[in-house]
mmCIF file of C-alpha atoms and ligand atoms in Angstrom:
data_model
loop_
_atom_site.group_PDB
_atom_site.id
_atom_site.type_symbol
_atom_site.label_atom_id
_atom_site.label_comp_id
_atom_site.label_asym_id
_atom_site.label_seq_id
_atom_site.Cartn_x
_atom_site.Cartn_y
_atom_site.Cartn_z
ATOM 1 C CA MET M 1 -69.172 -56.865 73.556
ATOM 2 C CA LEU M 2 -66.471 -54.844 72.822
ATOM 3 C CA ASP M 3 -64.448 -57.509 70.877
ATOM 4 C CA ARG M 4 -67.949 -58.330 69.173
ATOM 5 C CA ALA M 5 -67.986 -54.361 68.257
ATOM 6 C CA MET M 6 -64.021 -54.309 67.166
ATOM 7 C CA ASP M 7 -65.084 -56.788 64.429
ATOM 8 C CA LEU M 8 -67.770 -54.761 63.183
ATOM 9 C CA ALA M 9 -64.917 -51.534 62.897
ATOM 10 C CA ASP M 10 -65.107 -51.819 59.183
ATOM 11 C CA GLU M 11 -69.043 -51.843 59.506
ATOM 12 C CA LEU M 12 -69.729 -48.985 61.583
ATOM 13 C CA VAL M 13 -66.672 -46.320 59.725
ATOM 14 C CA ARG M 14 -68.076 -47.311 56.112
ATOM 15 C CA LEU M 15 -71.188 -46.541 57.107
ATOM 16 C CA ARG M 16 -70.613 -43.771 59.051
ATOM 17 C CA ARG M 17 -68.643 -42.691 56.266
ATOM 18 C CA ASP M 18 -71.260 -43.105 54.010
ATOM 19 C CA ILE M 19 -73.606 -40.726 55.186
ATOM 20 C CA HIS M 20 -70.752 -38.212 55.948
ATOM 21 C CA GLN M 21 -70.448 -37.556 52.345
ATOM 22 C CA HIS M 22 -74.043 -38.149 51.794
ATOM 23 C CA PRO M 23 -75.219 -34.952 55.156
ATOM 24 C CA GLU M 24 -78.969 -33.601 54.539
ATOM 25 C CA LEU M 25 -80.222 -31.422 56.682
ATOM 26 C CA GLY M 26 -83.211 -31.692 59.413
ATOM 27 C CA PHE M 27 -86.532 -33.295 58.199
ATOM 28 C CA ARG M 28 -84.862 -33.519 55.100
ATOM 29 C CA GLU M 29 -82.693 -37.265 55.859
ATOM 30 C CA PHE M 30 -84.297 -39.100 53.059
ATOM 31 C CA ARG M 31 -81.079 -40.726 51.844
ATOM 32 C CA THR M 32 -80.626 -41.456 55.452
ATOM 33 C CA ALA M 33 -83.437 -42.398 57.063
ATOM 34 C CA ALA M 34 -83.707 -44.912 53.350
ATOM 35 C CA LEU M 35 -80.268 -45.466 53.603
ATOM 36 C CA VAL M 36 -80.968 -46.540 57.815
ATOM 37 C CA ALA M 37 -84.317 -48.767 57.231
ATOM 38 C CA GLU M 38 -81.869 -50.778 54.271
ATOM 39 C CA SER M 39 -79.500 -51.107 56.310
ATOM 40 C CA LEU M 40 -81.972 -53.016 59.483
ATOM 41 C CA GLU M 41 -83.787 -54.940 56.696
ATOM 42 C CA GLU M 42 -80.389 -55.949 55.644
ATOM 43 C CA LEU M 43 -80.627 -57.607 59.067
ATOM 44 C CA GLY M 44 -84.248 -58.501 59.308
ATOM 45 C CA ILE M 45 -86.003 -56.770 61.646
ATOM 46 C CA GLU M 46 -88.925 -54.337 60.788
ATOM 47 C CA THR M 47 -88.889 -50.742 60.618
ATOM 48 C CA ARG M 48 -91.555 -48.088 60.929
ATOM 49 C CA THR M 49 -90.691 -45.281 58.759
ATOM 50 C CA GLY M 50 -91.403 -41.519 57.970
ATOM 51 C CA VAL M 51 -91.719 -41.586 61.981
ATOM 52 C CA GLY M 52 -91.234 -37.901 62.226
ATOM 53 C CA ARG M 53 -91.518 -36.573 58.978
ATOM 54 C CA THR M 54 -87.809 -38.185 58.307
ATOM 55 C CA GLY M 55 -87.454 -40.541 61.736
ATOM 56 C CA VAL M 56 -87.169 -44.392 61.475
ATOM 57 C CA VAL M 57 -88.387 -47.055 64.444
ATOM 58 C CA ALA M 58 -87.460 -50.416 64.832
ATOM 59 C CA ASP M 59 -88.086 -52.185 67.762
ATOM 60 C CA LEU M 60 -85.845 -55.645 68.727
ATOM 61 C CA GLY M 61 -87.697 -58.056 71.128
ATOM 62 C CA SER M 62 -91.030 -59.030 71.984
ATOM 63 C CA GLY M 63 -90.560 -60.630 75.214
ATOM 64 C CA ASN M 64 -93.275 -59.122 78.137
ATOM 65 C CA GLY M 65 -91.612 -56.671 80.282
ATOM 66 C CA PRO M 66 -89.540 -53.017 79.985
ATOM 67 C CA THR M 67 -89.178 -51.084 76.723
ATOM 68 C CA LEU M 68 -85.823 -48.971 76.431
ATOM 69 C CA ALA M 69 -85.160 -46.294 73.647
ATOM 70 C CA ILE M 70 -82.021 -46.066 72.068
ATOM 71 C CA ARG M 71 -81.567 -42.094 70.793
ATOM 72 C CA ALA M 72 -79.806 -41.010 67.785
ATOM 73 C CA ASP M 73 -79.607 -38.611 64.903
ATOM 74 C CA MET M 74 -79.289 -37.559 61.829
ATOM 75 C CA ASP M 75 -79.440 -34.547 60.561
ATOM 76 C CA ALA M 76 -76.310 -31.926 59.098
ATOM 77 C CA LEU M 77 -75.957 -28.260 59.509
ATOM 78 C CA PRO M 78 -75.887 -25.558 56.574
ATOM 79 C CA ILE M 79 -71.694 -25.972 57.007
ATOM 80 C CA GLU M 80 -69.239 -26.139 54.579
ATOM 81 C CA GLU M 81 -66.519 -28.956 54.865
ATOM 82 C CA GLN M 82 -63.864 -28.049 54.843
ATOM 83 C CA ASN M 83 -61.735 -30.820 55.104
ATOM 84 C CA ASP M 84 -59.436 -32.865 52.450
ATOM 85 C CA VAL M 85 -61.084 -36.696 53.075
ATOM 86 C CA PRO M 86 -61.918 -39.350 50.878
ATOM 87 C CA TYR M 87 -65.486 -38.728 52.223
ATOM 88 C CA ARG M 88 -65.756 -35.102 52.542
ATOM 89 C CA SER M 89 -69.405 -33.858 52.312
ATOM 90 C CA VAL M 90 -70.862 -34.453 48.330
ATOM 91 C CA ASN M 91 -73.406 -31.832 49.507
ATOM 92 C CA PRO M 92 -72.482 -28.337 48.791
ATOM 93 C CA GLY M 93 -72.671 -25.953 51.928
ATOM 94 C CA VAL M 94 -74.504 -28.909 53.803
ATOM 95 C CA MET M 95 -71.933 -30.996 56.251
ATOM 96 C CA HIS M 96 -72.290 -33.294 59.749
ATOM 97 C CA ALA M 97 -69.899 -30.685 61.543
ATOM 98 C CA CYS M 98 -71.730 -31.738 65.188
ATOM 99 C CA GLY M 99 -71.062 -35.621 64.378
ATOM 100 C CA HIS M 100 -74.677 -37.387 64.421
ATOM 101 C CA ASP M 101 -74.083 -39.373 61.045
ATOM 102 C CA ALA M 102 -71.719 -41.056 64.065
ATOM 103 C CA HIS M 103 -74.296 -41.857 66.322
ATOM 104 C CA THR M 104 -76.709 -42.966 63.420
ATOM 105 C CA ALA M 105 -73.760 -45.142 62.647
ATOM 106 C CA MET M 106 -73.454 -46.403 65.584
ATOM 107 C CA LEU M 107 -76.775 -47.591 66.426
ATOM 108 C CA LEU M 108 -76.888 -49.280 62.911
ATOM 109 C CA GLY M 109 -73.814 -50.909 64.963
ATOM 110 C CA VAL M 110 -76.347 -52.103 67.950
ATOM 111 C CA ALA M 111 -78.418 -52.831 65.503
ATOM 112 C CA HIS M 112 -75.982 -55.399 64.454
ATOM 113 C CA LEU M 113 -74.499 -56.725 68.784
ATOM 114 C CA LEU M 114 -78.483 -56.382 69.892
ATOM 115 C CA ARG M 115 -79.270 -59.395 66.401
ATOM 116 C CA GLN M 116 -76.551 -61.414 68.441
ATOM 117 C CA SER M 117 -77.877 -61.074 71.768
ATOM 118 C CA LEU M 118 -81.524 -61.648 70.505
ATOM 119 C CA ALA M 119 -80.657 -65.426 69.550
ATOM 120 C CA ASN M 120 -78.782 -65.994 72.813
ATOM 121 C CA ASP M 121 -79.834 -64.613 75.624
ATOM 122 C CA ASN M 122 -82.877 -64.671 77.361
ATOM 123 C CA TRP M 123 -84.779 -60.853 76.354
ATOM 124 C CA HIS M 124 -87.539 -60.090 78.832
ATOM 125 C CA GLY M 125 -88.679 -56.839 77.304
ATOM 126 C CA LYS M 126 -87.975 -54.249 73.690
ATOM 127 C CA ILE M 127 -84.907 -52.007 73.129
ATOM 128 C CA ARG M 128 -86.478 -49.608 70.780
ATOM 129 C CA LEU M 129 -84.906 -48.084 68.578
ATOM 130 C CA ILE M 130 -84.703 -44.362 67.595
ATOM 131 C CA PHE M 131 -83.044 -42.479 64.182
ATOM 132 C CA GLN M 132 -84.613 -38.475 65.060
ATOM 133 C CA PRO M 133 -84.994 -36.151 61.948
ATOM 134 C CA SER M 134 -83.885 -32.803 62.943
ATOM 135 C CA GLU M 135 -82.032 -32.271 66.399
ATOM 136 C CA GLU M 136 -80.623 -28.868 65.431
ATOM 137 C CA CYS M 137 -83.336 -26.317 64.837
ATOM 138 C CA GLY M 138 -86.639 -26.556 64.311
ATOM 139 C CA ASP M 139 -88.933 -26.655 61.634
ATOM 140 C CA LYS M 140 -90.913 -23.293 61.346
ATOM 141 C CA ASP M 141 -93.270 -23.575 64.190
ATOM 142 C CA GLY M 142 -89.959 -24.414 66.541
ATOM 143 C CA ILE M 143 -90.805 -28.120 66.385
ATOM 144 C CA SER M 144 -87.823 -30.093 66.182
ATOM 145 C CA GLY M 145 -87.177 -33.745 65.468
ATOM 146 C CA ALA M 146 -87.253 -35.390 69.555
ATOM 147 C CA THR M 147 -90.855 -33.247 69.235
ATOM 148 C CA ALA M 148 -91.288 -34.736 66.015
ATOM 149 C CA MET M 149 -90.910 -38.059 66.987
ATOM 150 C CA LEU M 150 -92.853 -38.209 70.957
ATOM 151 C CA ASN M 151 -96.290 -36.330 68.240
ATOM 152 C CA ASP M 152 -96.187 -39.416 66.130
ATOM 153 C CA GLY M 153 -95.655 -42.612 69.111
ATOM 154 C CA ALA M 154 -92.239 -42.928 69.363
ATOM 155 C CA LEU M 155 -91.756 -43.067 73.220
ATOM 156 C CA GLU M 156 -95.212 -44.871 73.867
ATOM 157 C CA GLY M 157 -94.415 -48.338 75.700
ATOM 158 C CA VAL M 158 -91.181 -47.000 76.126
ATOM 159 C CA ASP M 159 -90.531 -46.889 80.242
ATOM 160 C CA ALA M 160 -86.976 -45.659 79.338
ATOM 161 C CA ALA M 161 -84.681 -43.495 76.473
ATOM 162 C CA ILE M 162 -80.724 -43.489 76.286
ATOM 163 C CA ALA M 163 -78.577 -41.249 73.927
ATOM 164 C CA LEU M 164 -74.518 -40.599 73.522
ATOM 165 C CA HIS M 165 -73.038 -37.298 71.825
ATOM 166 C CA VAL M 166 -69.725 -37.404 71.057
ATOM 167 C CA ILE M 167 -67.496 -34.528 72.231
ATOM 168 C CA SER M 168 -64.508 -33.643 68.704
ATOM 169 C CA ASP M 169 -62.592 -31.810 71.583
ATOM 170 C CA LEU M 170 -62.522 -34.246 74.850
ATOM 171 C CA PRO M 171 -59.923 -37.041 74.165
ATOM 172 C CA ALA M 172 -61.038 -40.597 72.062
ATOM 173 C CA GLY M 173 -62.946 -43.391 73.252
ATOM 174 C CA ILE M 174 -63.621 -41.964 77.063
ATOM 175 C CA CYS M 175 -67.525 -41.529 78.240
ATOM 176 C CA TYR M 176 -68.467 -38.828 80.450
ATOM 177 C CA PHE M 177 -71.498 -38.471 82.753
ATOM 178 C CA GLN M 178 -73.429 -35.810 84.527
ATOM 179 C CA ASP M 179 -76.548 -36.904 86.802
ATOM 180 C CA GLY M 180 -79.061 -34.416 86.867
ATOM 181 C CA TYR M 181 -79.526 -31.168 84.920
ATOM 182 C CA SER M 182 -76.282 -31.471 81.922
ATOM 183 C CA LEU M 183 -77.427 -29.132 78.794
ATOM 184 C CA ALA M 184 -79.640 -25.537 78.874
ATOM 185 C CA SER M 185 -82.730 -24.505 78.415
ATOM 186 C CA VAL M 186 -82.741 -23.027 75.106
ATOM 187 C CA ASP M 187 -85.126 -20.115 74.525
ATOM 188 C CA SER M 188 -85.129 -16.672 71.524
ATOM 189 C CA PHE M 189 -85.883 -13.526 71.571
ATOM 190 C CA LYS M 190 -85.858 -10.799 69.246
ATOM 191 C CA ALA M 191 -86.623 -6.475 70.022
ATOM 192 C CA TRP M 192 -86.876 -3.657 68.553
ATOM 193 C CA VAL M 193 -86.085 -0.417 70.450
ATOM 194 C CA ARG M 194 -88.344 2.233 68.816
ATOM 195 C CA GLY M 195 -87.756 6.592 68.679
ATOM 196 C CA ASP M 196 -88.792 8.435 66.649
ATOM 197 C CA GLY M 197 -85.544 9.396 64.966
ATOM 198 C CA GLY M 198 -84.037 12.425 63.407
ATOM 199 C CA HIS M 199 -81.506 14.663 62.486
ATOM 200 C CA GLY M 200 -77.712 13.561 64.290
ATOM 201 C CA ALA M 201 -76.701 17.294 64.923
ATOM 202 C CA TYR M 202 -80.506 18.377 66.597
ATOM 203 C CA PRO M 203 -80.833 15.428 69.413
ATOM 204 C CA HIS M 204 -82.369 16.960 70.929
ATOM 205 C CA LYS M 205 -85.320 16.922 68.849
ATOM 206 C CA GLY M 206 -86.124 13.601 68.462
ATOM 207 C CA LYS M 207 -85.958 10.448 70.825
ATOM 208 C CA ASP M 208 -82.786 8.221 70.474
ATOM 209 C CA PRO M 209 -83.492 4.051 70.536
ATOM 210 C CA LEU M 210 -79.834 3.922 70.176
ATOM 211 C CA PHE M 211 -79.009 5.977 73.662
ATOM 212 C CA MET M 212 -81.330 3.638 75.157
ATOM 213 C CA LEU M 213 -79.820 1.698 74.179
ATOM 214 C CA GLY M 214 -77.335 2.098 76.674
ATOM 215 C CA PRO M 215 -79.403 1.427 79.906
ATOM 216 C CA ILE M 216 -80.858 -1.798 78.138
ATOM 217 C CA LEU M 217 -77.265 -3.524 77.545
ATOM 218 C CA SER M 218 -76.551 -2.483 81.362
ATOM 219 C CA TYR M 219 -79.642 -3.692 82.402
ATOM 220 C CA LEU M 220 -79.834 -7.261 80.404
ATOM 221 C CA TYR M 221 -75.746 -8.368 80.966
ATOM 222 C CA ALA M 222 -76.646 -7.710 84.716
ATOM 223 C CA ILE M 223 -79.463 -10.407 84.721
ATOM 224 C CA PRO M 224 -76.850 -13.636 85.208
ATOM 225 C CA SER M 225 -75.751 -11.316 88.484
ATOM 226 C CA ARG M 226 -77.829 -8.556 89.841
ATOM 227 C CA GLN M 227 -81.834 -10.447 89.568
ATOM 228 C CA ILE M 228 -80.915 -14.481 89.398
ATOM 229 C CA ASN M 229 -80.076 -16.555 92.520
ATOM 230 C CA PRO M 230 -75.730 -16.786 91.588
ATOM 231 C CA LEU M 231 -76.296 -20.832 92.671
ATOM 232 C CA ARG M 232 -78.440 -21.082 89.126
ATOM 233 C CA PRO M 233 -76.997 -21.240 86.373
ATOM 234 C CA THR M 234 -78.373 -18.696 83.614
ATOM 235 C CA VAL M 235 -76.819 -17.324 80.251
ATOM 236 C CA VAL M 236 -78.124 -13.879 78.972
ATOM 237 C CA SER M 237 -76.263 -13.408 75.837
ATOM 238 C CA LEU M 238 -77.308 -11.021 72.227
ATOM 239 C CA GLY M 239 -76.209 -12.295 69.226
ATOM 240 C CA GLN M 240 -76.839 -9.140 66.741
ATOM 241 C CA ILE M 241 -77.588 -5.440 67.258
ATOM 242 C CA HIS M 242 -78.856 -3.450 63.964
ATOM 243 C CA GLY M 243 -79.286 0.405 64.170
ATOM 244 C CA GLY M 244 -78.889 2.542 61.515
ATOM 245 C CA ALA M 245 -77.624 3.883 58.659
ATOM 246 C CA THR M 246 -75.316 6.372 58.828
ATOM 247 C CA SER M 247 -72.774 8.788 60.356
ATOM 248 C CA ASN M 248 -76.015 12.209 60.828
ATOM 249 C CA VAL M 249 -79.271 10.527 61.268
ATOM 250 C CA ILE M 250 -80.237 9.021 64.500
ATOM 251 C CA PRO M 251 -82.270 5.743 64.050
ATOM 252 C CA LYS M 252 -86.130 5.380 64.065
ATOM 253 C CA GLU M 253 -85.623 1.693 65.163
ATOM 254 C CA VAL M 254 -82.764 -0.331 67.067
ATOM 255 C CA PHE M 255 -83.188 -4.436 66.377
ATOM 256 C CA ILE M 256 -81.362 -7.196 68.817
ATOM 257 C CA GLU M 257 -81.185 -10.382 68.809
ATOM 258 C CA GLY M 258 -80.296 -13.144 71.492
ATOM 259 C CA THR M 259 -80.610 -16.378 73.605
ATOM 260 C CA ILE M 260 -81.224 -16.996 76.709
ATOM 261 C CA ARG M 261 -80.232 -20.351 79.514
ATOM 262 C CA SER M 262 -80.783 -21.388 82.216
ATOM 263 C CA TYR M 263 -81.473 -25.380 83.992
ATOM 264 C CA GLU M 264 -84.495 -25.072 85.984
ATOM 265 C CA LYS M 265 -88.367 -24.132 84.541
ATOM 266 C CA GLU M 266 -88.297 -21.386 87.142
ATOM 267 C CA ILE M 267 -86.076 -20.046 86.471
ATOM 268 C CA ARG M 268 -85.987 -20.577 83.000
ATOM 269 C CA GLU M 269 -89.334 -18.351 83.315
ATOM 270 C CA GLN M 270 -87.977 -15.741 85.676
ATOM 271 C CA LEU M 271 -85.368 -14.885 83.240
ATOM 272 C CA TRP M 272 -88.591 -14.321 80.223
ATOM 273 C CA GLU M 273 -89.518 -11.614 82.635
ATOM 274 C CA GLU M 274 -86.367 -10.340 83.247
ATOM 275 C CA VAL M 275 -85.364 -9.701 79.275
ATOM 276 C CA GLU M 276 -88.304 -8.069 78.863
ATOM 277 C CA GLN M 277 -87.943 -5.795 81.408
ATOM 278 C CA GLY M 278 -84.580 -4.272 80.385
ATOM 279 C CA PHE M 279 -86.365 -3.694 77.242
ATOM 280 C CA LYS M 280 -89.187 -1.630 79.095
ATOM 281 C CA LEU M 281 -86.415 0.244 80.088
ATOM 282 C CA SER M 282 -86.729 2.550 77.007
ATOM 283 C CA GLU M 283 -90.448 3.429 77.735
ATOM 284 C CA SER M 284 -89.027 5.855 80.874
ATOM 285 C CA LEU M 285 -86.766 6.557 78.239
ATOM 286 C CA GLY M 286 -89.543 8.636 75.375
ATOM 287 C CA GLY M 287 -89.892 4.864 73.328
ATOM 288 C CA SER M 288 -91.491 2.147 72.599
ATOM 289 C CA TYR M 289 -90.898 -1.963 72.567
ATOM 290 C CA GLU M 290 -91.506 -4.406 71.218
ATOM 291 C CA PHE M 291 -90.773 -8.445 71.981
ATOM 292 C CA GLN M 292 -90.822 -11.407 70.981
ATOM 293 C CA LEU M 293 -89.969 -14.630 72.866
ATOM 294 C CA THR M 294 -89.377 -18.414 71.346
ATOM 295 C CA LYS M 295 -89.419 -20.931 73.298
ATOM 296 C CA GLY M 296 -87.052 -23.263 72.160
ATOM 297 C CA TYR M 297 -85.861 -26.452 74.022
ATOM 298 C CA PRO M 298 -85.728 -27.519 78.219
ATOM 299 C CA ALA M 299 -83.022 -28.343 79.902
ATOM 300 C CA MET M 300 -81.917 -31.644 79.350
ATOM 301 C CA LEU M 301 -82.282 -34.104 82.612
ATOM 302 C CA ASN M 302 -80.298 -36.380 83.496
ATOM 303 C CA ASP M 303 -81.931 -39.280 85.249
ATOM 304 C CA THR M 304 -79.557 -41.057 88.188
ATOM 305 C CA GLU M 305 -79.985 -44.644 88.009
ATOM 306 C CA VAL M 306 -80.046 -44.653 83.758
ATOM 307 C CA ASN M 307 -76.682 -42.811 84.139
ATOM 308 C CA GLY M 308 -75.373 -45.703 86.470
ATOM 309 C CA TRP M 309 -76.626 -48.093 83.781
ATOM 310 C CA ILE M 310 -74.822 -46.094 81.121
ATOM 311 C CA LYS M 311 -71.672 -46.014 83.565
ATOM 312 C CA SER M 312 -71.818 -49.152 84.625
ATOM 313 C CA SER M 313 -71.731 -51.135 81.382
ATOM 314 C CA ALA M 314 -68.774 -48.400 80.295
ATOM 315 C CA SER M 315 -66.353 -49.016 83.096
ATOM 316 C CA ASP M 316 -67.069 -53.052 82.694
ATOM 317 C CA LEU M 317 -65.979 -53.257 79.297
ATOM 318 C CA LEU M 318 -63.875 -50.470 78.650
ATOM 319 C CA GLY M 319 -62.287 -50.353 82.289
ATOM 320 C CA GLU M 320 -63.216 -47.319 84.952
ATOM 321 C CA ASP M 321 -60.101 -44.698 83.801
ATOM 322 C CA GLN M 322 -61.815 -44.880 80.348
ATOM 323 C CA VAL M 323 -65.312 -42.440 82.711
ATOM 324 C CA ALA M 324 -65.629 -39.616 83.808
ATOM 325 C CA GLU M 325 -68.110 -36.821 85.354
ATOM 326 C CA ARG M 326 -67.862 -33.690 83.417
ATOM 327 C CA GLU M 327 -69.412 -30.543 83.326
ATOM 328 C CA PHE M 328 -71.882 -30.653 80.001
ATOM 329 C CA GLY M 329 -72.098 -26.782 79.861
ATOM 330 C CA MET M 330 -74.410 -24.437 78.300
ATOM 331 C CA GLY M 331 -75.783 -26.108 74.797
ATOM 332 C CA ALA M 332 -79.277 -27.851 74.533
ATOM 333 C CA GLU M 333 -80.035 -30.889 72.649
ATOM 334 C CA ASP M 334 -83.681 -31.524 71.781
ATOM 335 C CA PHE M 335 -83.112 -35.577 74.046
ATOM 336 C CA ALA M 336 -84.499 -33.408 76.914
ATOM 337 C CA PHE M 337 -87.451 -33.603 74.887
ATOM 338 C CA MET M 338 -87.398 -37.424 75.309
ATOM 339 C CA THR M 339 -85.729 -36.984 79.143
ATOM 340 C CA ARG M 340 -89.376 -35.368 79.299
ATOM 341 C CA LYS M 341 -91.194 -37.699 79.184
ATOM 342 C CA VAL M 342 -89.280 -40.454 80.206
ATOM 343 C CA LYS M 343 -86.722 -40.684 82.757
ATOM 344 C CA GLY M 344 -83.574 -40.529 80.453
ATOM 345 C CA ALA M 345 -79.498 -40.450 80.056
ATOM 346 C CA MET M 346 -77.396 -39.067 77.756
ATOM 347 C CA PHE M 347 -73.593 -39.374 78.061
ATOM 348 C CA ASN M 348 -70.667 -37.551 76.080
ATOM 349 C CA LEU M 349 -67.605 -39.494 74.258
ATOM 350 C CA GLY M 350 -64.927 -37.997 73.396
ATOM 351 C CA ALA M 351 -63.585 -38.451 69.989
ATOM 352 C CA ALA M 352 -60.839 -35.890 69.281
ATOM 353 C CA VAL M 353 -58.771 -36.591 66.457
ATOM 354 C CA PRO M 354 -55.028 -36.961 67.469
ATOM 355 C CA ASP M 355 -53.667 -33.690 64.854
ATOM 356 C CA GLU M 356 -52.899 -30.558 65.344
ATOM 357 C CA THR M 357 -56.189 -28.918 63.635
ATOM 358 C CA LYS M 358 -59.430 -27.216 65.506
ATOM 359 C CA ARG M 359 -61.841 -29.214 65.218
ATOM 360 C CA HIS M 360 -65.191 -27.564 67.161
ATOM 361 C CA HIS M 361 -68.546 -28.927 66.530
ATOM 362 C CA HIS M 362 -70.583 -26.434 64.039
ATOM 363 C CA THR M 363 -67.327 -25.273 62.533
ATOM 364 C CA ASP M 364 -66.044 -26.533 58.400
ATOM 365 C CA THR M 365 -62.665 -28.613 59.707
ATOM 366 C CA PHE M 366 -64.922 -31.003 62.591
ATOM 367 C CA ASP M 367 -63.939 -34.130 62.454
ATOM 368 C CA ILE M 368 -63.983 -37.637 64.691
ATOM 369 C CA ASP M 369 -61.504 -40.599 65.956
ATOM 370 C CA GLU M 370 -63.692 -42.925 63.526
ATOM 371 C CA SER M 371 -61.999 -45.208 66.292
ATOM 372 C CA ILE M 372 -64.531 -44.901 68.728
ATOM 373 C CA LEU M 373 -67.682 -46.536 66.897
ATOM 374 C CA PRO M 374 -67.173 -49.289 67.904
ATOM 375 C CA ILE M 375 -66.829 -48.272 71.791
ATOM 376 C CA GLY M 376 -70.327 -45.844 71.639
ATOM 377 C CA ALA M 377 -71.802 -49.271 69.720
ATOM 378 C CA ALA M 378 -70.738 -51.545 72.924
ATOM 379 C CA VAL M 379 -70.892 -49.829 75.962
ATOM 380 C CA LEU M 380 -75.402 -48.615 73.939
ATOM 381 C CA ALA M 381 -75.774 -52.056 74.090
ATOM 382 C CA GLU M 382 -73.902 -53.525 76.319
ATOM 383 C CA THR M 383 -76.747 -51.132 78.337
ATOM 384 C CA ALA M 384 -79.604 -53.089 76.217
ATOM 385 C CA ARG M 385 -78.307 -55.703 76.931
ATOM 386 C CA ARG M 386 -78.875 -55.949 80.670
ATOM 387 C CA PHE M 387 -81.473 -53.423 80.497
ATOM 388 C CA ILE M 388 -83.269 -56.460 78.775
ATOM 389 C CA THR M 389 -81.351 -59.794 80.733
ATOM 390 C CA GLY M 390 -81.296 -57.967 83.947
ATOM 391 C CA SER M 391 -77.872 -59.415 83.984
HETATM 392 ZN ZN1 ZN K 401 -75.007 -29.413 67.045
HETATM 393 ZN ZN1 ZN K 402 -75.729 -32.223 67.832
#
């Protein structure tokens, strides 16, 4: 499988660069989806387009048996690319800065590889290729690509789902795994703390929301260390605070926005209450508050059995020294919605470019080592082949 994937390397680079050069934001992946559908149809694979708005789904094989879904995301980010490369983004202010271009190219590689296997092997079941839109953000109702695809039945009849994410600052070609909870649930909140403002010289005549912020911030930052079981990963971070306009006017209102992350449902729900509790302190200081919680992605749960399938394919293809365990951290992924619907697992594929430039995800100098494209495609395709042939 790896040799056959290596033969595809040039084609995968071509596809990845084509997608990279023409990045599109969430739910606007029109060109990308058309390219995906066209590439699949060239391989004689029937596609369903417009799934989850701009997503594409294709089934391979028709045997009676279980179905494995492989998911790639197609969306880019609102970033102006700074890389001086021939495949630099031609869309101003939009860039593939998370590697979803590579995910899409690799899943097209999987289609190539499995189509070849289909002819030779004894298939008992189906492989569903899922090209989803908008992983990075939700629409105005908070619906992101995975949920949109689920709502359109993309996982109907599916028994298990797998995916990969490239990581631009880990050694190229190494596959990383984590069992169980591996990425966090992510919810955001907005709050307005209100007093009645007044002259800075006469603070005793009004209620000062900036002053109220003192105990509120202490409380919020102490939630992980004082309110939550220390054995449960928890993050409460503030992203912005705005209040006031000049030196001698006490404002009427302060605005605060932040993110809440955790692994377990009970902790997640406890956090929703704890954070609001922090803002309630304004009331004991004579003020008031308004609190808005926006629920985002759940935590990603990697199924140990499914992880095991990918892991053994990876170590057989690449060698055991190319497979490692790693804590994924408190980031989030909307593939988590799919791992809640069916058992599933996502692995990480190191993709660091061997140079000195910082190429962190979601930055304008992000890039990957393209030599990993056939590796990722081979690991996914081999996992699928074994799933279908039982060997
Ligand atoms: Zn991202
Ligand atoms: Zn991503």
